Amino acid sequence: MTPAAPVLTARALLLDMDGTLVNSDAAVERSWGVWADENGFTLDEVMKVSHGRQAHATMAVLLPDRPAERNLADNRAMLARETADTDGVVPVPGAPAFLAALAGLPHALVTSADAALAGARMAAADLPVPAVRVTAEDVTASKPDPEGFLLGAATLGIAPADCVVFEDSEAGILAARAAGMRVVGVGPRAADLGPDAHVEDLTRLRVTAAPSGGIALYLTEPAPVPTA
């Protein structure tokens, strides 16, 4: 049952993609597995720092003395590989209904993917790409830098304090906090990262236009477990 009072209200929502709207974990791990093997890392070592960041930013964390040009070249190769590999990319539960509820309400996609990869993954998950989007080409710094979220808010014409970000990763939540925005954490990675609200997936959320204007977010109870 939807509670009487919203857990959060906002004038706009800013949405991460991977882990928030789409489950691309298998494809991400396949791509990073190739890079890890080539550069002497285990996949676990890479995945501990990769979530939410652009690939070249992850490489800079793992190989701080490596020339930026090599990281950018590897980043381009990885983006091409990921764009071509959408096997197993599916929507996060509840994402189709969530995006449908946002039709006509101010929202934007803010992702570390480039436009081609974002389009490929959203298409693979059969999700509409929001009309306003911020992708890797639009920013000079990767999450956890707040640039992407600030650009998304500015494009929508909404003050940062009036935005709520949906994120699954530490880098993304840090970026939202640095932008002065509130956060709904989505999925298990976000549970212990201090979001203002947390949901296991988007089935646990209802979105409506607020009576006084803006957007109201409601957390819902899990469906009851059938009894024999």
PDB file of C-alpha atoms in Angstrom:
ATOM      1  CA  MET A   1       0.000   0.000   0.000  1.00  0.00           C
ATOM      2  CA  THR A   2       1.266   3.496  -0.834  1.00  0.00           C
ATOM      3  CA  PRO A   3       1.770   5.609   2.330  1.00  0.00           C
ATOM      4  CA  ALA A   4      -0.192   8.836   2.818  1.00  0.00           C
ATOM      5  CA  ALA A   5       2.885  11.076   2.800  1.00  0.00           C
ATOM      6  CA  PRO A   6       5.716  11.049   0.248  1.00  0.00           C
ATOM      7  CA  VAL A   7       9.164  10.082   1.457  1.00  0.00           C
ATOM      8  CA  LEU A   8      10.707  12.776  -0.764  1.00  0.00           C
ATOM      9  CA  THR A   9       9.508  15.566  -3.021  1.00  0.00           C
ATOM     10  CA  ALA A  10      11.456  17.216  -5.821  1.00  0.00           C
ATOM     11  CA  ARG A  11      11.073  19.459  -8.832  1.00  0.00           C
ATOM     12  CA  ALA A  12      13.172  17.095 -11.006  1.00  0.00           C
ATOM     13  CA  LEU A  13      14.692  13.614 -10.941  1.00  0.00           C
ATOM     14  CA  LEU A  14      18.162  12.803 -12.276  1.00  0.00           C
ATOM     15  CA  LEU A  15      18.621   9.141 -13.156  1.00  0.00           C
ATOM     16  CA  ASP A  16      21.768   7.059 -13.416  1.00  0.00           C
ATOM     17  CA  MET A  17      21.518   4.202 -15.917  1.00  0.00           C
ATOM     18  CA  ASP A  18      23.630   1.105 -15.145  1.00  0.00           C
ATOM     19  CA  GLY A  19      22.449  -0.554 -11.950  1.00  0.00           C
ATOM     20  CA  THR A  20      19.645   1.973 -11.566  1.00  0.00           C
ATOM     21  CA  LEU A  21      17.488   1.589 -14.686  1.00  0.00           C
ATOM     22  CA  VAL A  22      19.227  -1.324 -16.423  1.00  0.00           C
ATOM     23  CA  ASN A  23      20.997  -4.399 -15.105  1.00  0.00           C
ATOM     24  CA  SER A  24      24.114  -4.616 -17.275  1.00  0.00           C
ATOM     25  CA  ASP A  25      26.343  -6.359 -14.737  1.00  0.00           C
ATOM     26  CA  ALA A  26      27.114  -9.375 -16.924  1.00  0.00           C
ATOM     27  CA  ALA A  27      28.124  -7.253 -19.922  1.00  0.00           C
ATOM     28  CA  VAL A  28      30.158  -4.890 -17.744  1.00  0.00           C
ATOM     29  CA  GLU A  29      32.024  -7.780 -16.157  1.00  0.00           C
ATOM     30  CA  ARG A  30      32.750  -9.376 -19.541  1.00  0.00           C
ATOM     31  CA  SER A  31      34.260  -6.144 -20.811  1.00  0.00           C
ATOM     32  CA  TRP A  32      36.272  -5.387 -17.694  1.00  0.00           C
ATOM     33  CA  GLY A  33      37.413  -9.020 -17.554  1.00  0.00           C
ATOM     34  CA  VAL A  34      39.198  -8.568 -20.889  1.00  0.00           C
ATOM     35  CA  TRP A  35      40.921  -5.407 -19.659  1.00  0.00           C
ATOM     36  CA  ALA A  36      41.815  -6.964 -16.297  1.00  0.00           C
ATOM     37  CA  ASP A  37      43.485  -9.947 -17.970  1.00  0.00           C
ATOM     38  CA  GLU A  38      45.470  -7.670 -20.264  1.00  0.00           C
ATOM     39  CA  ASN A  39      46.683  -5.476 -17.405  1.00  0.00           C
ATOM     40  CA  GLY A  40      47.439  -7.918 -14.595  1.00  0.00           C
ATOM     41  CA  PHE A  41      44.372  -7.435 -12.386  1.00  0.00           C
ATOM     42  CA  THR A  42      41.681  -9.763 -11.155  1.00  0.00           C
ATOM     43  CA  LEU A  43      38.131  -8.892 -12.078  1.00  0.00           C
ATOM     44  CA  ASP A  44      37.300  -8.414  -8.389  1.00  0.00           C
ATOM     45  CA  GLU A  45      40.061  -5.821  -8.037  1.00  0.00           C
ATOM     46  CA  VAL A  46      38.659  -3.868 -10.965  1.00  0.00           C
ATOM     47  CA  MET A  47      35.004  -4.101  -9.999  1.00  0.00           C
ATOM     48  CA  LYS A  48      35.695  -2.727  -6.515  1.00  0.00           C
ATOM     49  CA  VAL A  49      36.413   0.691  -8.024  1.00  0.00           C
ATOM     50  CA  SER A  50      34.686   0.687 -11.421  1.00  0.00           C
ATOM     51  CA  HIS A  51      30.997   1.129 -10.578  1.00  0.00           C
ATOM     52  CA  GLY A  52      29.686   4.537 -11.546  1.00  0.00           C
ATOM     53  CA  ARG A  53      32.894   5.855 -13.079  1.00  0.00           C
ATOM     54  CA  GLN A  54      33.877   6.324 -16.683  1.00  0.00           C
ATOM     55  CA  ALA A  55      36.324   3.569 -17.643  1.00  0.00           C
ATOM     56  CA  HIS A  56      39.331   5.892 -18.052  1.00  0.00           C
ATOM     57  CA  ALA A  57      38.738   7.218 -14.517  1.00  0.00           C
ATOM     58  CA  THR A  58      38.745   3.658 -13.151  1.00  0.00           C
ATOM     59  CA  MET A  59      41.980   2.952 -15.015  1.00  0.00           C
ATOM     60  CA  ALA A  60      43.552   6.068 -13.510  1.00  0.00           C
ATOM     61  CA  VAL A  61      42.692   4.822 -10.016  1.00  0.00           C
ATOM     62  CA  LEU A  62      44.162   1.375 -10.693  1.00  0.00           C
ATOM     63  CA  LEU A  63      47.208   2.581 -12.641  1.00  0.00           C
ATOM     64  CA  PRO A  64      47.968   6.081 -11.321  1.00  0.00           C
ATOM     65  CA  ASP A  65      51.298   6.386 -13.174  1.00  0.00           C
ATOM     66  CA  ARG A  66      49.921   5.299 -16.540  1.00  0.00           C
ATOM     67  CA  PRO A  67      49.716   8.023 -19.212  1.00  0.00           C
ATOM     68  CA  ALA A  68      46.220   9.452 -19.609  1.00  0.00           C
ATOM     69  CA  GLU A  69      46.425   8.910 -23.368  1.00  0.00           C
ATOM     70  CA  ARG A  70      46.641   5.138 -22.888  1.00  0.00           C
ATOM     71  CA  ASN A  71      43.661   5.176 -20.521  1.00  0.00           C
ATOM     72  CA  LEU A  72      41.622   7.196 -23.009  1.00  0.00           C
ATOM     73  CA  ALA A  73      42.554   4.810 -25.830  1.00  0.00           C
ATOM     74  CA  ASP A  74      41.531   1.812 -23.719  1.00  0.00           C
ATOM     75  CA  ASN A  75      38.359   3.681 -22.770  1.00  0.00           C
ATOM     76  CA  ARG A  76      37.410   4.063 -26.441  1.00  0.00           C
ATOM     77  CA  ALA A  77      38.032   0.383 -27.090  1.00  0.00           C
ATOM     78  CA  MET A  78      35.984  -0.605 -24.059  1.00  0.00           C
ATOM     79  CA  LEU A  79      33.054   1.610 -25.055  1.00  0.00           C
ATOM     80  CA  ALA A  80      33.017   0.032 -28.516  1.00  0.00           C
ATOM     81  CA  ARG A  81      33.145  -3.471 -27.012  1.00  0.00           C
ATOM     82  CA  GLU A  82      30.350  -2.723 -24.528  1.00  0.00           C
ATOM     83  CA  THR A  83      28.125  -1.091 -27.152  1.00  0.00           C
ATOM     84  CA  ALA A  84      28.358  -4.231 -29.285  1.00  0.00           C
ATOM     85  CA  ASP A  85      27.691  -6.567 -26.331  1.00  0.00           C
ATOM     86  CA  THR A  86      24.190  -6.200 -24.898  1.00  0.00           C
ATOM     87  CA  ASP A  87      23.659  -9.881 -24.142  1.00  0.00           C
ATOM     88  CA  GLY A  88      21.858 -10.168 -20.817  1.00  0.00           C
ATOM     89  CA  VAL A  89      21.123  -6.454 -20.468  1.00  0.00           C
ATOM     90  CA  VAL A  90      17.659  -6.202 -18.903  1.00  0.00           C
ATOM     91  CA  PRO A  91      15.629  -3.553 -17.079  1.00  0.00           C
ATOM     92  CA  VAL A  92      15.913  -3.258 -13.333  1.00  0.00           C
ATOM     93  CA  PRO A  93      12.594  -4.546 -11.959  1.00  0.00           C
ATOM     94  CA  GLY A  94      10.048  -1.744 -12.022  1.00  0.00           C
ATOM     95  CA  ALA A  95      12.008   0.462 -14.443  1.00  0.00           C
ATOM     96  CA  PRO A  96       9.433   0.402 -17.283  1.00  0.00           C
ATOM     97  CA  ALA A  97       6.585   1.540 -15.025  1.00  0.00           C
ATOM     98  CA  PHE A  98       8.853   4.048 -13.264  1.00  0.00           C
ATOM     99  CA  LEU A  99       9.851   5.740 -16.530  1.00  0.00           C
ATOM    100  CA  ALA A 100       6.270   5.658 -17.771  1.00  0.00           C
ATOM    101  CA  ALA A 101       5.192   7.479 -14.605  1.00  0.00           C
ATOM    102  CA  LEU A 102       7.794  10.168 -15.299  1.00  0.00           C
ATOM    103  CA  ALA A 103       6.362  11.024 -18.724  1.00  0.00           C
ATOM    104  CA  GLY A 104       5.617  14.742 -18.655  1.00  0.00           C
ATOM    105  CA  LEU A 105       7.535  15.292 -15.405  1.00  0.00           C
ATOM    106  CA  PRO A 106      11.005  16.910 -15.318  1.00  0.00           C
ATOM    107  CA  HIS A 107      13.702  14.250 -15.408  1.00  0.00           C
ATOM    108  CA  ALA A 108      17.031  13.518 -17.075  1.00  0.00           C
ATOM    109  CA  LEU A 109      19.396  10.616 -17.632  1.00  0.00           C
ATOM    110  CA  VAL A 110      22.887  11.264 -16.210  1.00  0.00           C
ATOM    111  CA  THR A 111      25.223   8.395 -17.066  1.00  0.00           C
ATOM    112  CA  SER A 112      28.935   7.676 -17.317  1.00  0.00           C
ATOM    113  CA  ALA A 113      28.245   5.840 -20.589  1.00  0.00           C
ATOM    114  CA  ASP A 114      28.648   7.655 -23.881  1.00  0.00           C
ATOM    115  CA  ALA A 115      25.599   8.301 -26.065  1.00  0.00           C
ATOM    116  CA  ALA A 116      26.071   5.183 -28.190  1.00  0.00           C
ATOM    117  CA  LEU A 117      26.399   2.864 -25.210  1.00  0.00           C
ATOM    118  CA  ALA A 118      23.512   4.506 -23.370  1.00  0.00           C
ATOM    119  CA  GLY A 119      21.305   4.101 -26.435  1.00  0.00           C
ATOM    120  CA  ALA A 120      22.327   0.473 -26.921  1.00  0.00           C
ATOM    121  CA  ARG A 121      21.672  -0.537 -23.310  1.00  0.00           C
ATOM    122  CA  MET A 122      18.381   1.313 -22.990  1.00  0.00           C
ATOM    123  CA  ALA A 123      17.230  -0.259 -26.265  1.00  0.00           C
ATOM    124  CA  ALA A 124      18.322  -3.720 -25.124  1.00  0.00           C
ATOM    125  CA  ALA A 125      16.283  -3.238 -21.943  1.00  0.00           C
ATOM    126  CA  ASP A 126      13.362  -1.862 -24.016  1.00  0.00           C
ATOM    127  CA  LEU A 127      13.365   1.396 -22.055  1.00  0.00           C
ATOM    128  CA  PRO A 128      12.763   4.878 -23.475  1.00  0.00           C
ATOM    129  CA  VAL A 129      15.732   7.240 -23.385  1.00  0.00           C
ATOM    130  CA  PRO A 130      14.743  10.458 -21.579  1.00  0.00           C
ATOM    131  CA  ALA A 131      14.587  13.537 -23.789  1.00  0.00           C
ATOM    132  CA  VAL A 132      17.161  15.245 -21.552  1.00  0.00           C
ATOM    133  CA  ARG A 133      20.346  13.255 -21.122  1.00  0.00           C
ATOM    134  CA  VAL A 134      23.915  13.854 -19.981  1.00  0.00           C
ATOM    135  CA  THR A 135      26.437  11.330 -21.280  1.00  0.00           C
ATOM    136  CA  ALA A 136      30.207  10.994 -21.171  1.00  0.00           C
ATOM    137  CA  GLU A 137      30.697  13.326 -24.136  1.00  0.00           C
ATOM    138  CA  ASP A 138      29.004  16.179 -22.254  1.00  0.00           C
ATOM    139  CA  VAL A 139      31.359  16.392 -19.272  1.00  0.00           C
ATOM    140  CA  THR A 140      35.037  16.889 -18.598  1.00  0.00           C
ATOM    141  CA  ALA A 141      35.116  14.921 -15.330  1.00  0.00           C
ATOM    142  CA  SER A 142      33.706  11.533 -14.335  1.00  0.00           C
ATOM    143  CA  LYS A 143      31.628  10.751 -11.277  1.00  0.00           C
ATOM    144  CA  PRO A 144      32.335  11.202  -8.343  1.00  0.00           C
ATOM    145  CA  ASP A 145      32.756  14.726  -9.731  1.00  0.00           C
ATOM    146  CA  PRO A 146      29.335  16.465  -9.628  1.00  0.00           C
ATOM    147  CA  GLU A 147      29.628  17.996 -13.120  1.00  0.00           C
ATOM    148  CA  GLY A 148      27.167  15.629 -14.793  1.00  0.00           C
ATOM    149  CA  PHE A 149      24.424  16.092 -12.220  1.00  0.00           C
ATOM    150  CA  LEU A 150      24.888  19.866 -12.161  1.00  0.00           C
ATOM    151  CA  LEU A 151      24.642  19.925 -15.956  1.00  0.00           C
ATOM    152  CA  GLY A 152      21.487  17.818 -15.850  1.00  0.00           C
ATOM    153  CA  ALA A 153      19.873  20.191 -13.357  1.00  0.00           C
ATOM    154  CA  ALA A 154      20.929  23.247 -15.359  1.00  0.00           C
ATOM    155  CA  THR A 155      19.565  21.772 -18.591  1.00  0.00           C
ATOM    156  CA  LEU A 156      16.223  21.196 -16.904  1.00  0.00           C
ATOM    157  CA  GLY A 157      16.336  24.678 -15.361  1.00  0.00           C
ATOM    158  CA  ILE A 158      16.018  23.305 -11.822  1.00  0.00           C
ATOM    159  CA  ALA A 159      18.129  24.290  -8.805  1.00  0.00           C
ATOM    160  CA  PRO A 160      20.349  21.445  -7.506  1.00  0.00           C
ATOM    161  CA  ALA A 161      18.676  21.487  -4.097  1.00  0.00           C
ATOM    162  CA  ASP A 162      15.349  20.784  -5.792  1.00  0.00           C
ATOM    163  CA  CYS A 163      16.639  17.651  -7.558  1.00  0.00           C
ATOM    164  CA  VAL A 164      16.629  14.048  -6.364  1.00  0.00           C
ATOM    165  CA  VAL A 165      19.192  11.668  -7.856  1.00  0.00           C
ATOM    166  CA  PHE A 166      18.645   7.928  -8.365  1.00  0.00           C
ATOM    167  CA  GLU A 167      21.953   6.044  -8.050  1.00  0.00           C
ATOM    168  CA  ASP A 168      23.362   2.609  -7.270  1.00  0.00           C
ATOM    169  CA  SER A 169      27.091   3.300  -6.871  1.00  0.00           C
ATOM    170  CA  GLU A 170      29.379   4.990  -4.380  1.00  0.00           C
ATOM    171  CA  ALA A 171      30.883   7.231  -7.075  1.00  0.00           C
ATOM    172  CA  GLY A 172      27.413   8.306  -8.173  1.00  0.00           C
ATOM    173  CA  ILE A 173      26.151   8.994  -4.667  1.00  0.00           C
ATOM    174  CA  LEU A 174      29.282  11.017  -3.873  1.00  0.00           C
ATOM    175  CA  ALA A 175      28.719  13.006  -7.065  1.00  0.00           C
ATOM    176  CA  ALA A 176      25.109  13.717  -6.124  1.00  0.00           C
ATOM    177  CA  ARG A 177      26.090  14.802  -2.631  1.00  0.00           C
ATOM    178  CA  ALA A 178      28.806  17.077  -4.026  1.00  0.00           C
ATOM    179  CA  ALA A 179      26.164  18.636  -6.283  1.00  0.00           C
ATOM    180  CA  GLY A 180      24.000  19.416  -3.246  1.00  0.00           C
ATOM    181  CA  MET A 181      21.290  16.937  -4.206  1.00  0.00           C
ATOM    182  CA  ARG A 182      19.306  14.326  -2.305  1.00  0.00           C
ATOM    183  CA  VAL A 183      19.651  10.674  -3.257  1.00  0.00           C
ATOM    184  CA  VAL A 184      17.511   7.575  -3.610  1.00  0.00           C
ATOM    185  CA  GLY A 185      19.815   4.570  -3.526  1.00  0.00           C
ATOM    186  CA  VAL A 186      18.803   1.674  -5.763  1.00  0.00           C
ATOM    187  CA  GLY A 187      19.960  -1.911  -5.240  1.00  0.00           C
ATOM    188  CA  PRO A 188      22.325  -3.637  -2.823  1.00  0.00           C
ATOM    189  CA  ARG A 189      25.421  -1.541  -3.607  1.00  0.00           C
ATOM    190  CA  ALA A 190      23.655   1.603  -2.422  1.00  0.00           C
ATOM    191  CA  ALA A 191      22.214   0.278   0.830  1.00  0.00           C
ATOM    192  CA  ASP A 192      25.168   1.194   3.055  1.00  0.00           C
ATOM    193  CA  LEU A 193      26.158   4.432   1.316  1.00  0.00           C
ATOM    194  CA  GLY A 194      23.889   6.801   3.224  1.00  0.00           C
ATOM    195  CA  PRO A 195      21.175   7.678   0.674  1.00  0.00           C
ATOM    196  CA  ASP A 196      18.178   9.685   1.837  1.00  0.00           C
ATOM    197  CA  ALA A 197      16.004   6.711   0.893  1.00  0.00           C
ATOM    198  CA  HIS A 198      16.806   3.223  -0.357  1.00  0.00           C
ATOM    199  CA  VAL A 199      14.914   0.686  -2.482  1.00  0.00           C
ATOM    200  CA  GLU A 200      15.971  -2.785  -3.542  1.00  0.00           C
ATOM    201  CA  ASP A 201      14.555  -2.079  -7.003  1.00  0.00           C
ATOM    202  CA  LEU A 202      12.087   0.269  -8.660  1.00  0.00           C
ATOM    203  CA  THR A 203       9.050  -1.899  -7.887  1.00  0.00           C
ATOM    204  CA  ARG A 204       9.244  -0.456  -4.355  1.00  0.00           C
ATOM    205  CA  LEU A 205       8.597   3.097  -5.531  1.00  0.00           C
ATOM    206  CA  ARG A 206       5.653   5.140  -6.769  1.00  0.00           C
ATOM    207  CA  VAL A 207       6.052   8.490  -8.537  1.00  0.00           C
ATOM    208  CA  THR A 208       3.293  11.052  -8.999  1.00  0.00           C
ATOM    209  CA  ALA A 209       2.917  14.747  -9.728  1.00  0.00           C
ATOM    210  CA  ALA A 210       2.721  16.496  -6.359  1.00  0.00           C
ATOM    211  CA  PRO A 211      -0.547  18.388  -5.697  1.00  0.00           C
ATOM    212  CA  SER A 212       1.435  21.569  -4.975  1.00  0.00           C
ATOM    213  CA  GLY A 213       3.663  21.090  -8.031  1.00  0.00           C
ATOM    214  CA  GLY A 214       6.784  19.043  -8.569  1.00  0.00           C
ATOM    215  CA  ILE A 215       7.205  15.308  -8.037  1.00  0.00           C
ATOM    216  CA  ALA A 216       6.254  13.145  -5.055  1.00  0.00           C
ATOM    217  CA  LEU A 217       8.090   9.893  -4.317  1.00  0.00           C
ATOM    218  CA  TYR A 218       6.453   7.172  -2.262  1.00  0.00           C
ATOM    219  CA  LEU A 219       8.020   3.994  -0.904  1.00  0.00           C
ATOM    220  CA  THR A 220       5.683   1.025  -1.028  1.00  0.00           C
ATOM    221  CA  GLU A 221       5.469  -2.133   0.991  1.00  0.00           C
ATOM    222  CA  PRO A 222       6.721  -5.367  -0.614  1.00  0.00           C
ATOM    223  CA  ALA A 223       4.044  -7.624  -2.009  1.00  0.00           C
ATOM    224  CA  PRO A 224       2.820 -10.161   0.528  1.00  0.00           C
ATOM    225  CA  VAL A 225       4.211 -13.660   0.260  1.00  0.00           C
ATOM    226  CA  PRO A 226       1.467 -16.107  -0.713  1.00  0.00           C
ATOM    227  CA  THR A 227       0.685 -18.697   1.913  1.00  0.00           C
ATOM    228  CA  ALA A 228      -0.207 -22.306   1.225  1.00  0.00           C
TER     229      ALA A 228
END
